[in-house]
XYZ file of C-alpha atoms in Angstrom:
412
model
C -150.351 170.082 -9.172
C -152.929 167.646 -10.476
C -155.656 167.042 -7.943
C -155.767 163.374 -8.937
C -152.102 163.058 -8.049
C -152.747 164.572 -4.618
C -155.702 162.277 -3.980
C -153.654 159.227 -5.026
C -150.779 160.234 -2.749
C -153.116 160.750 0.208
C -154.765 157.408 -0.521
C -151.368 155.721 -0.593
C -150.364 157.310 2.705
C -153.589 156.214 4.369
C -153.068 152.628 3.169
C -149.483 152.528 4.415
C -150.004 154.438 7.658
C -150.194 151.177 9.597
C -146.502 150.695 8.930
C -145.704 154.062 10.487
C -147.361 153.348 13.831
C -144.954 152.360 16.635
C -145.481 148.847 17.996
C -143.450 146.109 19.600
C -141.708 145.209 16.361
C -141.058 148.536 14.681
C -140.713 151.111 17.438
C -136.929 150.864 17.708
C -135.248 154.247 17.087
C -138.569 155.984 16.408
C -138.625 159.455 17.948
C -141.851 161.397 18.105
C -141.442 165.079 17.243
C -141.921 167.488 20.148
C -144.955 169.749 19.925
C -145.827 172.910 21.801
C -148.682 171.054 23.477
C -146.320 168.338 24.726
C -144.118 171.056 26.143
C -147.038 172.388 28.164
C -147.342 175.470 25.978
C -150.234 176.789 23.899
C -150.270 175.932 20.198
C -148.985 179.124 18.607
C -148.471 179.118 14.845
C -145.972 181.473 13.160
C -148.604 183.542 11.330
C -151.360 183.619 13.927
C -152.998 187.050 13.727
C -151.849 187.729 10.145
C -154.674 188.414 7.673
C -154.219 187.588 3.971
C -156.530 188.904 1.251
C -156.350 186.336 -1.556
C -157.364 187.551 -5.023
C -155.707 184.642 -6.843
C -157.021 181.648 -8.717
C -155.785 178.468 -10.432
C -152.522 177.209 -8.852
C -149.450 179.364 -8.083
C -151.318 181.950 -5.984
C -153.705 179.557 -4.207
C -150.775 177.243 -3.440
C -148.856 180.116 -1.844
C -151.795 181.371 0.213
C -152.617 177.824 1.306
C -149.128 177.530 2.800
C -149.628 180.856 4.585
C -152.905 179.482 5.933
C -151.175 176.329 7.119
C -148.810 178.565 9.080
C -151.712 180.213 10.889
C -152.710 183.136 8.678
C -156.393 183.956 8.211
C -156.831 183.712 4.436
C -159.828 185.447 2.845
C -160.271 184.122 -0.693
C -162.130 186.466 -3.051
C -164.013 184.704 -5.862
C -166.304 185.623 -8.720
C -169.985 185.205 -7.827
C -171.372 182.115 -9.514
C -168.359 180.444 -11.115
C -165.673 181.221 -8.547
C -162.076 180.078 -9.028
C -161.527 178.637 -12.532
C -160.301 175.348 -11.080
C -163.649 174.611 -9.429
C -164.650 173.361 -12.892
C -161.358 171.642 -13.784
C -162.188 167.974 -13.856
C -162.685 165.128 -13.821
C -161.836 163.964 -11.244
C -164.429 165.485 -8.956
C -165.004 164.784 -5.284
C -168.717 165.268 -4.915
C -169.392 168.560 -6.692
C -165.882 169.992 -6.212
C -162.900 169.306 -8.458
C -159.981 167.483 -6.887
C -157.737 170.169 -8.383
C -159.439 172.943 -6.426
C -159.607 170.945 -3.216
C -155.883 170.193 -3.304
C -154.716 173.825 -2.991
C -157.425 175.734 -1.123
C -157.565 174.474 2.442
C -157.504 176.837 5.454
C -159.296 179.636 3.595
C -162.519 181.611 3.882
C -164.258 182.324 0.567
C -166.204 185.491 -0.200
C -167.928 186.100 -3.531
C -167.460 189.687 -4.689
C -168.295 191.300 -8.024
C -165.232 193.429 -8.749
C -166.996 195.088 -11.703
C -169.376 196.715 -9.215
C -167.982 199.869 -7.506
C -169.459 198.600 -4.256
C -167.422 195.425 -4.709
C -164.141 197.292 -5.204
C -164.988 199.451 -2.180
C -165.378 196.290 -0.140
C -161.949 195.031 -1.263
C -160.412 198.392 -0.310
C -161.963 198.135 3.142
C -160.582 194.614 3.536
C -157.135 195.777 2.422
C -157.127 198.336 5.232
C -157.458 195.619 7.865
C -155.300 192.955 6.196
C -151.540 192.481 6.335
C -151.026 190.861 2.918
C -152.791 191.000 -0.451
C -151.912 188.405 -3.107
C -153.233 188.752 -6.671
C -152.544 187.231 -10.082
C -154.334 189.530 -12.509
C -152.724 190.832 -15.682
C -150.510 193.864 -14.912
C -152.628 197.013 -14.822
C -155.986 195.260 -14.527
C -156.470 195.970 -10.833
C -155.160 199.518 -11.317
C -158.130 200.135 -13.612
C -160.420 199.152 -10.735
C -158.605 201.344 -8.225
C -157.135 198.281 -6.534
C -153.515 198.519 -7.693
C -150.540 198.810 -5.352
C -150.205 202.576 -5.776
C -153.852 203.159 -4.887
C -154.086 200.755 -1.957
C -150.737 201.705 -0.429
C -152.086 205.224 0.092
C -154.988 204.027 2.237
C -153.267 200.931 3.632
C -149.554 201.752 4.007
C -149.035 198.622 6.103
C -150.167 196.343 3.252
C -147.752 193.862 1.667
C -149.008 193.677 -1.918
C -147.812 190.601 -3.831
C -148.420 190.257 -7.583
C -148.037 186.967 -9.441
C -147.920 187.220 -13.239
C -146.706 185.254 -16.218
C -143.798 187.531 -17.116
C -143.538 190.369 -14.592
C -145.030 193.831 -14.084
C -143.063 195.514 -16.879
C -141.285 194.558 -20.062
C -142.095 193.603 -23.656
C -144.169 190.533 -22.718
C -145.663 191.695 -19.426
C -149.076 192.180 -21.037
C -149.379 188.498 -21.915
C -151.340 186.046 -19.773
C -149.255 183.264 -18.290
C -149.933 179.641 -17.508
C -147.578 176.999 -16.116
C -147.414 175.226 -19.447
C -146.408 178.414 -21.275
C -143.715 179.249 -18.741
C -142.465 175.678 -18.932
C -142.084 176.088 -22.683
C -140.659 179.607 -22.836
C -138.231 178.983 -19.979
C -136.697 176.014 -21.795
C -137.812 173.405 -19.236
C -139.713 171.405 -21.840
C -136.732 171.526 -24.189
C -134.493 169.716 -21.686
C -137.141 167.256 -20.456
C -137.747 163.926 -22.156
C -135.626 161.519 -24.208
C -132.504 162.731 -25.994
C -133.318 163.823 -29.565
C -137.002 163.292 -28.767
C -139.921 165.677 -28.711
C -140.144 168.257 -25.881
C -141.970 166.951 -22.832
C -143.904 168.883 -20.229
C -143.159 167.815 -16.618
C -145.850 165.651 -15.087
C -146.763 168.307 -12.509
C -147.030 172.087 -12.838
C -143.468 172.759 -11.701
C -143.299 176.476 -12.581
C -146.604 177.128 -10.806
C -145.509 175.242 -7.708
C -142.069 176.845 -7.679
C -143.600 180.312 -8.072
C -146.003 179.557 -5.224
C -143.079 178.630 -2.993
C -141.160 181.759 -4.026
C -144.268 183.813 -3.258
C -144.733 182.317 0.187
C -141.088 182.907 1.026
C -141.194 186.466 -0.289
C -144.268 187.264 1.807
C -142.533 185.927 4.919
C -139.502 188.089 4.146
C -141.728 191.121 3.580
C -143.432 190.600 6.946
C -140.028 190.639 8.599
C -139.017 193.773 6.732
C -142.243 195.498 7.751
C -141.287 194.953 11.369
C -138.183 197.031 10.670
C -139.699 199.744 8.469
C -143.312 199.880 9.580
C -144.465 199.910 5.951
C -145.620 197.404 3.382
C -144.171 196.949 -0.110
C -144.890 195.534 -3.556
C -143.625 192.047 -4.445
C -143.371 190.969 -8.093
C -143.390 187.186 -8.670
C -143.739 185.634 -12.119
C -143.848 182.205 -13.728
C -140.975 182.919 -16.150
C -138.432 183.448 -13.461
C -151.176 172.490 -21.554
C -150.150 170.723 -24.470
C -147.268 171.216 -26.864
C -148.169 171.231 -30.571
C -145.730 170.684 -33.392
C -145.718 173.392 -36.063
C -144.017 173.584 -39.446
C -140.713 174.653 -37.898
C -140.894 174.025 -34.159
C -143.258 173.676 -31.226
C -145.962 175.832 -29.667
C -147.792 175.572 -26.365
C -151.362 176.865 -26.077
C -153.282 176.912 -22.792
C -157.060 177.122 -22.961
C -158.058 177.087 -19.292
C -161.784 177.701 -19.723
C -164.601 177.448 -22.265
C -164.204 181.036 -23.464
C -160.508 180.529 -24.195
C -161.222 177.306 -26.060
C -163.674 179.177 -28.287
C -160.979 181.805 -28.965
C -158.501 179.079 -29.902
C -160.979 177.608 -32.355
C -161.531 181.049 -33.862
C -157.783 181.605 -34.329
C -157.526 178.169 -35.952
C -160.482 179.003 -38.219
C -162.269 175.994 -36.751
C -165.390 177.563 -35.264
C -167.310 174.371 -35.896
C -165.083 172.607 -33.394
C -166.184 174.906 -30.584
C -169.824 174.277 -31.465
C -169.453 170.486 -31.443
C -171.469 168.814 -28.649
C -168.372 166.741 -27.827
C -166.196 169.746 -26.929
C -168.547 172.338 -25.410
C -167.283 171.952 -21.834
C -163.999 171.127 -20.137
C -165.458 167.853 -18.891
C -166.440 166.830 -22.415
C -163.052 167.865 -23.834
C -161.339 165.658 -21.249
C -163.556 162.728 -22.221
C -162.694 163.170 -25.918
C -159.124 164.352 -25.341
C -157.261 162.044 -27.754
C -159.582 162.778 -30.651
C -159.474 166.533 -29.991
C -155.665 166.652 -29.749
C -155.359 164.823 -33.044
C -157.582 167.389 -34.760
C -155.675 170.331 -33.246
C -152.265 168.806 -33.970
C -153.041 168.448 -37.663
C -154.092 172.105 -37.836
C -151.042 173.466 -36.006
C -148.728 171.587 -38.383
C -150.004 173.698 -41.281
C -148.191 176.927 -40.234
C -144.962 178.016 -38.541
C -144.524 178.859 -34.868
C -144.047 182.541 -35.682
C -147.194 182.651 -37.760
C -149.236 181.083 -34.954
C -147.779 183.447 -32.356
C -148.850 186.354 -34.541
C -152.366 184.983 -34.839
C -152.718 184.507 -31.061
C -151.287 187.937 -30.190
C -153.926 190.062 -28.465
C -156.503 187.261 -28.161
C -156.004 186.739 -24.450
C -155.129 183.079 -24.973
C -151.863 182.107 -23.232
C -149.364 180.706 -25.721
C -145.642 180.573 -26.274
C -142.877 178.807 -28.214
C -140.875 175.964 -26.726
C -137.465 177.638 -26.468
C -134.100 175.941 -26.345
C -131.677 177.181 -23.686
C -129.913 179.628 -26.027
C -133.248 181.168 -26.976
C -134.239 181.424 -23.305
C -131.279 183.618 -22.372
C -131.699 185.911 -25.361
C -135.434 186.359 -24.731
C -136.163 190.110 -24.283
C -138.438 189.494 -21.288
C -135.820 187.351 -19.550
C -133.263 190.131 -20.013
C -135.728 192.809 -18.856
C -136.612 190.884 -15.684
C -132.976 190.773 -14.649
C -132.968 186.987 -14.685
C -129.394 186.996 -15.943
C -126.640 188.155 -13.594
C -123.018 188.682 -14.529
C -120.298 188.708 -11.886
C -116.594 188.145 -11.409
C -115.718 184.799 -9.859
C -112.361 184.515 -8.058
C -111.226 181.516 -10.109
C -113.607 181.250 -13.060
C -113.492 184.874 -14.159
C -116.581 186.555 -15.582
C -119.582 184.264 -15.130
C -123.289 184.452 -15.955
C -125.852 182.887 -13.625
C -129.663 182.902 -13.257
C -130.870 185.903 -11.238
C -133.458 186.123 -8.430
C -137.008 185.141 -9.312
C -138.703 187.715 -7.060
C -138.599 191.538 -7.130
C -139.322 193.904 -4.238
C -140.406 197.508 -4.665
C -138.364 198.816 -1.729
C -134.943 197.412 -2.599
C -132.976 195.697 -5.352
C -130.786 192.618 -5.225
C -127.719 194.496 -6.484
C -124.008 193.717 -6.323
C -124.439 189.999 -5.634
C -121.519 188.020 -4.265
C -120.230 185.342 -6.639
C -120.428 181.723 -5.499
C -117.535 181.188 -3.082
C -114.652 178.778 -3.470
C -114.220 176.365 -0.578
C -112.804 178.011 2.507
C -112.771 181.476 0.950
C -114.192 183.235 4.016
C -112.907 181.073 6.859
C -110.745 183.739 8.488
C -113.333 186.479 7.927
C -116.077 184.514 9.676
C -113.862 183.474 12.582
C -112.709 187.049 13.102
C -115.837 189.080 12.361
C -118.612 186.718 13.396
C -117.072 184.792 16.272
C -114.572 187.427 17.409
C -111.566 185.138 17.355
C -108.162 186.766 17.779
C -105.501 186.487 15.089
C -103.507 184.149 17.330
C -106.464 181.837 17.844
C -107.183 181.811 14.127
C -103.554 181.044 13.285
C -103.554 178.147 15.731
C -106.654 176.674 14.078
C -105.074 177.104 10.662
C -101.783 175.567 11.791
C -103.540 172.514 13.218
C -105.647 172.309 10.036
C -108.809 172.403 12.109
C -109.860 174.995 9.553
C -108.443 176.000 6.211
C -108.436 179.306 4.372
C -108.417 179.444 0.598
C -105.660 181.607 -0.827
C -108.266 183.535 -2.797
C -109.292 186.646 -0.825
């Protein structure tokens, strides 16, 4: 979510807070929420005592771990020495020396700067994993394995650890090796195709919806994993991905390219055969590119129009620059990665027959979401719930049915 949006919202709330304060004229029907302190109890948060090792950056991961921190978890954020989280440099706007973007999703955290390329640094992360309950990371699949920090390695020395991975496309599959950004997922998933005016150009949502949604899925999955660990005594591996920037028009469609840092921008310029653009004093930093945004987009747009979407995708393959086509809905559901991730579920509905619906966005290593129940028709399970959950007798159920206090659908 844009930091400037957050700051504006907070500013608005502070300006209007006077209208939310109870007084003689507006206190009618206002009920203050009960708090533990008002009840004479200590302030106990749901995740007090839970330690989270946060190896994420940008938005989806930091958003998820921030929520865990809000709920009481001790969040230890691991950053690169020197530059830290990429979003520390994403601005303007800046608040002092920090970007509003970074500030908006990193509260309630402790930051440690660790060089993961140094064996001593990876040893330190392993030691932290042994004393933490949750590890959240958003590296490319396999990258942490190379450092000895993958799930298989850490689960051997920290069997209690809940290891949550956030990626662009998932841990396995034909596109799992590709980096993922919100803008790319928004394009590939078809969201941009159905957003905007009818018969108009694709439009990216005003906020990073796939990042925020993935962050919420991640937070919920971690909570579920903590509950499961109480039952099994062991941790597990959670797989969250964005599939469960700017759009450029090409010769035959649209392409989204996300250059999140200076190095990626230089790679984009190289792919476009526009090395001089990267060397221009006007575009050498993110701050400068924001200041000259309109001019830069015009230059890039003209270049992208010269070749087809497929040709550009081929050029960007293997460069490390996140990119993807803007798919229509039909293309989304035939995408090999979508099929591989199990994002399409088929089931038999009692009245609609064989149906296809979107599948779960999160995967767990210890179980699968198999044999899902189809969406129910109204009143389909009335008798079953009364009998099995509440223990009602057949006579009592029949009386409720006869009086039409409840109804049971004929479909069983």
